[in-house]
XYZ file of C-alpha atoms in Angstrom:
468
model
C 7.006 9.357 4.772
C 10.740 9.171 5.545
C 13.179 6.625 4.160
C 13.252 4.542 7.330
C 9.458 4.305 7.491
C 9.286 3.223 3.847
C 11.825 0.459 4.372
C 10.352 -1.259 7.361
C 7.166 -3.232 7.808
C 6.505 -3.963 11.444
C 4.340 -6.718 12.857
C 3.626 -5.632 16.433
C 2.957 -8.076 19.212
C 2.180 -6.628 22.635
C 3.569 -8.766 25.456
C 2.292 -8.317 28.981
C 5.589 -8.908 30.747
C 5.229 -7.098 34.058
C 2.793 -5.588 36.506
C 2.786 -1.956 35.405
C 1.383 -0.579 32.100
C 4.552 1.497 31.778
C 6.666 -1.649 31.514
C 4.802 -3.125 28.554
C 7.284 -4.328 25.962
C 6.554 -4.192 22.250
C 8.041 -7.206 20.515
C 8.247 -6.510 16.802
C 9.466 -8.249 13.706
C 11.421 -5.793 11.542
C 11.563 -6.612 7.842
C 14.101 -4.655 5.802
C 14.272 -5.030 2.020
C 17.818 -5.153 0.600
C 19.506 -1.756 0.574
C 22.436 -0.917 -1.688
C 25.409 1.029 -0.366
C 24.534 3.892 -2.679
C 20.972 3.934 -1.270
C 22.323 3.880 2.293
C 24.564 6.855 1.544
C 21.693 8.725 -0.092
C 19.398 8.221 2.899
C 21.942 9.164 5.581
C 22.520 12.663 6.935
C 25.971 11.556 8.025
C 28.185 8.465 7.755
C 30.928 7.965 10.309
C 33.088 5.477 12.190
C 32.550 5.449 15.947
C 33.230 3.471 19.103
C 30.532 2.884 21.710
C 31.994 4.245 24.930
C 29.113 3.933 27.400
C 25.385 3.739 27.961
C 23.917 6.853 29.542
C 20.722 7.163 31.548
C 18.317 9.954 30.612
C 14.901 11.061 31.802
C 12.281 10.580 29.077
C 9.484 12.424 30.838
C 7.724 12.232 34.186
C 9.252 9.389 36.191
C 10.259 7.346 33.147
C 13.915 6.886 32.206
C 15.854 5.070 29.507
C 19.457 4.238 28.641
C 21.006 5.248 25.321
C 24.346 4.341 23.703
C 26.920 7.136 23.512
C 29.345 6.964 20.594
C 32.698 8.669 20.173
C 33.194 9.557 16.503
C 36.686 8.628 15.289
C 36.252 9.413 11.583
C 33.598 11.322 9.651
C 33.152 9.993 6.118
C 30.144 11.981 4.891
C 28.203 14.897 6.305
C 28.839 16.691 9.574
C 28.489 15.146 12.998
C 29.716 16.137 16.495
C 32.582 14.323 18.184
C 30.212 12.611 20.632
C 26.764 11.307 19.644
C 23.988 9.781 21.752
C 21.867 7.559 19.518
C 18.074 7.632 19.877
C 15.801 4.589 19.307
C 14.766 4.280 15.651
C 11.209 3.291 16.575
C 10.590 6.403 18.651
C 10.064 6.738 22.385
C 7.258 6.051 24.850
C 3.852 7.645 24.470
C 2.174 9.972 26.947
C 0.241 7.131 28.594
C 3.433 5.155 29.303
C 5.120 8.241 30.725
C 2.140 9.083 32.932
C 1.903 5.514 34.276
C 5.605 5.214 35.158
C 6.722 4.851 38.762
C 9.725 6.781 40.128
C 12.952 5.487 38.615
C 11.190 3.130 36.185
C 13.132 2.229 33.033
C 11.444 2.212 29.615
C 11.798 -1.135 27.837
C 9.564 -0.649 24.818
C 12.221 -0.771 22.102
C 11.567 -2.474 18.777
C 13.556 -4.980 16.769
C 14.156 -2.229 14.173
C 16.364 -0.422 16.708
C 20.058 -1.050 16.113
C 21.684 -2.669 19.169
C 25.082 -1.139 19.946
C 27.530 -2.944 22.247
C 29.838 -0.931 24.493
C 33.470 -1.198 23.425
C 32.796 -2.142 19.804
C 33.499 -0.058 16.706
C 30.840 0.610 14.055
C 30.249 2.142 10.646
C 27.117 4.229 11.234
C 24.668 5.474 8.607
C 22.932 8.098 10.764
C 19.796 10.173 10.328
C 19.219 13.506 12.049
C 15.881 13.853 13.848
C 13.815 17.033 13.894
C 15.116 17.886 17.368
C 18.728 17.678 16.144
C 19.526 14.339 17.747
C 20.664 11.264 15.817
C 19.350 7.760 15.146
C 19.930 4.705 12.976
C 18.211 1.366 12.483
C 18.574 -2.186 11.265
C 17.282 -0.956 7.890
C 19.829 1.827 7.358
C 22.991 -0.188 6.665
C 24.767 0.371 10.006
C 27.110 -2.510 10.909
C 30.171 -3.417 12.957
C 33.339 -1.989 11.439
C 34.796 -5.481 11.068
C 32.006 -6.235 8.571
C 32.172 -2.920 6.708
C 35.175 -3.276 4.370
C 33.023 -3.254 1.215
C 31.139 -0.180 2.488
C 34.364 1.669 3.222
C 35.749 0.859 -0.229
C 32.513 2.067 -1.846
C 32.521 5.343 0.098
C 36.205 5.914 -0.711
C 35.422 5.539 -4.416
C 32.537 8.043 -4.439
C 32.831 11.090 -6.718
C 34.306 14.292 -5.407
C 32.461 16.582 -3.032
C 29.633 18.585 -4.641
C 28.904 15.764 -7.119
C 25.184 15.204 -7.818
C 22.997 12.474 -6.389
C 21.462 9.743 -8.570
C 17.699 9.307 -8.734
C 16.989 5.665 -9.589
C 13.330 4.942 -10.295
C 11.168 2.023 -11.283
C 7.491 1.850 -12.237
C 5.552 -1.414 -12.412
C 2.029 -2.256 -13.437
C 0.026 -4.826 -11.465
C -1.566 -7.415 -13.763
C -3.142 -10.846 -13.434
C -0.559 -13.609 -13.299
C -1.020 -15.684 -16.508
C 0.268 -18.763 -14.656
C -1.917 -18.258 -11.584
C -5.049 -16.243 -12.248
C -5.711 -16.022 -8.511
C -2.793 -13.624 -7.994
C -1.291 -10.393 -9.290
C 2.267 -9.803 -10.454
C 4.228 -6.666 -11.285
C 5.451 -6.094 -14.829
C 7.478 -3.148 -16.176
C 5.528 -0.043 -17.157
C 7.387 1.475 -20.158
C 6.988 4.972 -21.601
C 5.483 6.473 -18.440
C 6.442 10.138 -18.111
C 7.751 11.253 -14.718
C 8.078 14.846 -13.507
C 10.836 15.725 -11.038
C 10.283 19.170 -9.550
C 12.123 21.292 -6.994
C 11.810 24.917 -5.949
C 14.225 25.943 -8.697
C 13.988 23.303 -11.420
C 11.676 20.970 -13.305
C 12.527 18.042 -15.552
C 10.558 15.255 -17.196
C 11.849 11.798 -18.062
C 10.195 8.621 -19.367
C 10.614 5.042 -18.218
C 12.505 2.685 -20.518
C 11.418 -0.756 -21.721
C 12.113 -2.156 -18.234
C 10.021 0.507 -16.512
C 13.136 2.243 -15.155
C 14.502 5.778 -15.193
C 17.640 7.383 -13.806
C 19.081 10.883 -13.748
C 21.501 13.025 -11.723
C 20.091 15.534 -9.238
C 21.656 18.434 -7.441
C 21.325 18.129 -3.650
C 17.927 19.313 -2.443
C 14.251 18.479 -1.975
C 12.172 17.190 -4.901
C 8.712 15.906 -5.722
C 8.634 12.896 -8.074
C 5.267 12.512 -9.808
C 4.447 9.954 -12.537
C 1.954 11.114 -15.159
C -0.448 8.212 -14.851
C -1.785 6.736 -18.094
C -5.512 6.840 -18.747
C -7.374 4.032 -17.008
C -4.882 3.675 -14.140
C -5.142 4.834 -10.553
C -3.620 8.230 -9.854
C -0.447 7.870 -7.795
C 0.581 9.956 -4.804
C 3.770 11.908 -5.619
C 6.900 10.921 -3.721
C 8.758 13.586 -1.745
C 12.501 12.896 -1.691
C 15.702 14.430 -0.390
C 18.705 14.128 -2.724
C 22.069 14.154 -0.956
C 25.297 14.604 -2.846
C 27.053 11.450 -4.068
C 24.229 9.187 -2.888
C 21.364 7.321 -4.550
C 17.668 7.960 -4.056
C 15.501 4.951 -4.994
C 11.818 5.461 -5.825
C 9.273 2.848 -6.829
C 5.706 3.222 -8.063
C 3.102 0.554 -8.733
C 0.320 1.311 -11.206
C -3.098 -0.254 -10.669
C -5.783 -0.398 -13.333
C -8.800 1.650 -12.334
C -11.608 -0.475 -13.711
C -14.831 -0.107 -11.739
C -18.307 -1.545 -11.245
C -21.060 0.788 -10.037
C -24.672 0.076 -9.181
C -27.397 -0.249 -6.563
C -28.621 -3.012 -4.283
C -32.382 -2.989 -3.743
C -35.045 -5.224 -2.243
C -37.675 -6.921 -4.327
C -40.019 -3.974 -3.695
C -37.417 -1.521 -5.033
C -36.393 0.001 -1.696
C -32.637 0.521 -1.208
C -30.494 -1.798 0.874
C -28.119 0.244 3.021
C -24.857 -0.886 4.625
C -24.659 -4.291 2.998
C -21.288 -5.597 1.816
C -20.823 -5.912 -1.951
C -17.792 -7.423 -3.650
C -16.435 -9.125 -6.731
C -14.689 -12.425 -7.430
C -12.720 -13.162 -10.630
C -14.940 -15.340 -12.814
C -12.010 -17.500 -13.981
C -10.895 -18.463 -10.459
C -12.429 -21.774 -9.285
C -14.877 -21.580 -6.402
C -12.604 -23.587 -4.091
C -9.565 -21.331 -4.721
C -9.076 -18.200 -2.609
C -7.353 -15.413 -4.575
C -3.906 -14.610 -3.234
C -4.291 -10.869 -3.741
C -7.031 -8.900 -2.010
C -6.993 -6.523 -4.999
C -8.786 -9.269 -6.941
C -11.599 -9.543 -4.389
C -12.310 -5.964 -3.264
C -15.456 -5.234 -1.270
C -17.354 -2.144 -0.200
C -20.602 -1.203 1.539
C -23.683 0.333 0.025
C -24.631 3.844 1.106
C -28.032 4.978 2.419
C -29.446 4.847 -1.120
C -28.098 1.349 -1.769
C -25.367 2.625 -4.110
C -21.912 1.068 -4.363
C -18.695 1.531 -6.334
C -15.921 -1.081 -6.567
C -12.707 0.317 -8.045
C -9.098 -0.601 -8.925
C -10.137 -3.664 -10.913
C -7.598 -5.138 -13.355
C -9.050 -6.095 -16.758
C -11.068 -9.295 -16.607
C -14.436 -10.857 -15.937
C -15.917 -10.632 -12.444
C -18.802 -12.126 -10.511
C -20.661 -9.530 -8.439
C -21.938 -10.690 -5.055
C -23.787 -9.383 -2.033
C -22.229 -10.573 1.219
C -19.426 -12.338 -0.733
C -17.597 -13.287 2.436
C -19.906 -15.466 4.469
C -20.219 -13.522 7.662
C -23.102 -11.264 8.470
C -22.881 -7.515 8.555
C -25.359 -4.989 10.033
C -28.996 -6.055 9.829
C -31.049 -6.621 7.806
C -28.966 -9.605 6.775
C -28.695 -11.141 3.336
C -27.423 -14.506 2.201
C -24.469 -14.622 -0.164
C -26.047 -13.904 -3.550
C -24.523 -13.511 -7.004
C -25.714 -11.118 -9.694
C -28.311 -11.340 -11.195
C -30.276 -14.294 -9.779
C -28.563 -15.187 -6.503
C -27.111 -18.596 -7.358
C -23.433 -18.794 -8.300
C -24.219 -21.380 -10.976
C -26.353 -18.794 -12.802
C -24.101 -15.814 -12.104
C -23.555 -13.425 -15.004
C -19.923 -12.378 -15.428
C -19.269 -8.653 -15.825
C -16.484 -7.919 -18.325
C -14.280 -4.991 -17.280
C -11.744 -3.720 -19.820
C -8.684 -1.599 -19.036
C -9.876 1.380 -16.972
C -13.540 0.771 -17.901
C -16.391 1.722 -15.556
C -19.443 -0.534 -15.677
C -22.403 1.515 -14.421
C -26.120 1.310 -13.614
C -26.093 -2.303 -12.408
C -29.172 -3.050 -10.309
C -28.970 -6.034 -7.963
C -32.224 -7.249 -6.327
C -31.863 -9.301 -3.137
C -34.110 -10.809 -0.473
C -33.335 -10.411 3.207
C -33.107 -13.459 5.445
C -35.504 -13.967 8.372
C -34.333 -13.809 11.948
C -34.726 -16.819 14.223
C -33.374 -18.185 17.506
C -31.106 -20.914 18.830
C -31.519 -22.010 22.435
C -30.084 -24.722 24.624
C -28.084 -25.519 27.735
C -24.417 -25.398 28.850
C -23.335 -28.349 30.998
C -20.208 -29.777 32.634
C -20.293 -33.437 33.676
C -24.045 -33.278 32.989
C -24.499 -30.430 35.476
C -25.960 -27.110 34.271
C -23.392 -24.282 34.204
C -24.521 -20.724 34.870
C -22.589 -17.608 33.918
C -20.976 -19.171 30.838
C -20.350 -16.893 27.860
C -22.062 -18.300 24.765
C -21.348 -16.880 21.300
C -22.289 -17.847 17.772
C -20.413 -17.301 14.494
C -21.080 -18.268 10.890
C -19.261 -21.579 10.305
C -17.914 -20.590 6.869
C -17.150 -17.025 7.942
C -14.208 -15.211 9.464
C -14.872 -16.215 13.075
C -16.625 -12.967 13.999
C -19.314 -13.380 16.651
C -22.773 -12.394 15.394
C -24.595 -12.870 18.695
C -23.773 -13.701 22.300
C -25.463 -14.408 25.630
C -24.757 -15.606 29.169
C -26.173 -18.882 30.444
C -28.736 -18.608 33.239
C -28.967 -20.411 36.562
C -30.145 -23.601 34.895
C -27.450 -23.325 32.197
C -29.883 -22.222 29.497
C -29.124 -19.670 26.784
C -30.959 -18.090 23.874
C -29.295 -16.503 20.815
C -30.725 -14.437 17.968
C -29.426 -15.471 14.547
C -30.327 -15.278 10.876
C -31.910 -18.328 9.278
C -30.195 -20.006 6.342
C -26.641 -20.574 7.590
C -24.428 -23.041 9.419
C -23.224 -21.817 12.802
C -20.548 -22.661 15.348
C -21.748 -22.075 18.913
C -19.026 -21.737 21.544
C -19.255 -21.538 25.318
C -16.632 -20.936 27.976
C -16.550 -20.204 31.695
C -13.845 -19.545 34.247
C -13.841 -21.741 37.357
C -11.575 -22.173 40.355
C -9.661 -24.818 38.419
C -9.237 -22.795 35.236
C -11.145 -22.221 32.016
C -13.623 -24.686 30.551
C -14.910 -24.527 27.011
C -16.961 -26.370 24.442
C -18.544 -25.892 21.031
C -20.937 -27.422 18.554
C -21.854 -26.832 14.912
C -25.431 -26.784 13.638
C -27.399 -25.683 10.552
C -30.164 -23.169 11.237
C -33.128 -22.795 8.890
C -35.815 -22.318 11.588
C -35.910 -21.954 15.410
C -33.647 -24.509 17.061
C -34.056 -25.645 20.658
C -32.329 -28.205 22.841
C -28.729 -27.471 21.779
C -26.350 -28.997 24.319
C -22.837 -27.652 24.800
C -20.672 -29.858 27.009
C -17.693 -28.065 28.520
C -14.211 -29.541 28.861
C -11.125 -28.113 30.597
C -9.338 -25.710 28.227
C -6.082 -27.130 26.876
C -2.690 -25.350 26.724
C -3.834 -21.778 27.081
C -4.951 -19.565 29.899
C -7.954 -18.164 28.128
C -9.943 -19.354 25.114
C -9.862 -17.209 22.001
C -13.017 -15.172 21.528
C -14.476 -14.228 18.199
C -13.864 -10.657 17.247
């Protein structure tokens, strides 16, 4: 993964802003962690001062075109760059589907908020990266800025060591542990005395983290693999591939997770395996009404065809083991939320997992829930409504629909559900005057008939949200 991809986290929202699929715009939020000037230098293939002279139109492919800023380089500070540079979008270009759907002369407008926006006539300090095709790009996360705001950068670059000076590898390793002030979350603490190997085609060196979990050393320019030697009981980390550029910094960060585990089987009362049922754990010292902040404290998995499961990456602590721990229903047969070993949370037996320990051979017996039905009628102003979409979801669940149907001519519907849960039943229909919707909540322990869902005009949206 390149430096730019590591720095940005993108939340993508697709906006339907015009009539053609090729004109879909991707509105994104680009989040860039702070970057030091030394890091920016180390990640750039070239750093230069340039003026934006024009925007040029190019053909992307097929009928699709785009406009790109063309920069005239007035001073090269680091690396080698041509006198004129056309900057590519940092987020990449259109995909094959967008190109194929484009009409003649159509302009691509799918840029992201991570793309740096250049203004014609203005002067910039550019931290540029060379793409595999030889062209150049930069982004909001790379340190590029208007020259009027770059005095501190220019002073830093002017004070760099002489040409052919080594790069600086600056590393940090943390360990994720339970927060002593909030047991429902994890925090990172320094991981001291962790050995780290730094290897290239021609050299190999090993360093150890200090008391603050940090390490630093000079590197000759080139490609390296940085690989922590993970302590026993921790998850094995994926080595980081880096490029060290002279006079720059290369930051690397690793997070160690304890690799405690709970293994076992889920079976029925007759001993037959339960396949494809969700199994998870909950920290025993977190109150029932508190939802853990970190998903690493509540991992889940599914049993295999033999009913076996393994839950890994558990920090040290005591855990409650549960079948269907999140109250929505997965593939049938369906099981109520049940805690090991008896089913009731009040009688749950905590499983103590020490650092890197694997608890094995845990057998969890469960009883499947019976299937039943819910039926009723959809009405609007007391008139039966046909063709309405009716769906049902577990009230305490994640909103996922577990069953759906369409109301008949007399407005009636019939849904298959599992007994022993509270449900929200929703109905909506599109009419000449817009969408109408309604819902009701009911407990289901046996067949339920006569449910009445009264529709009302939908408020402040074009279409009601459907359960996933």
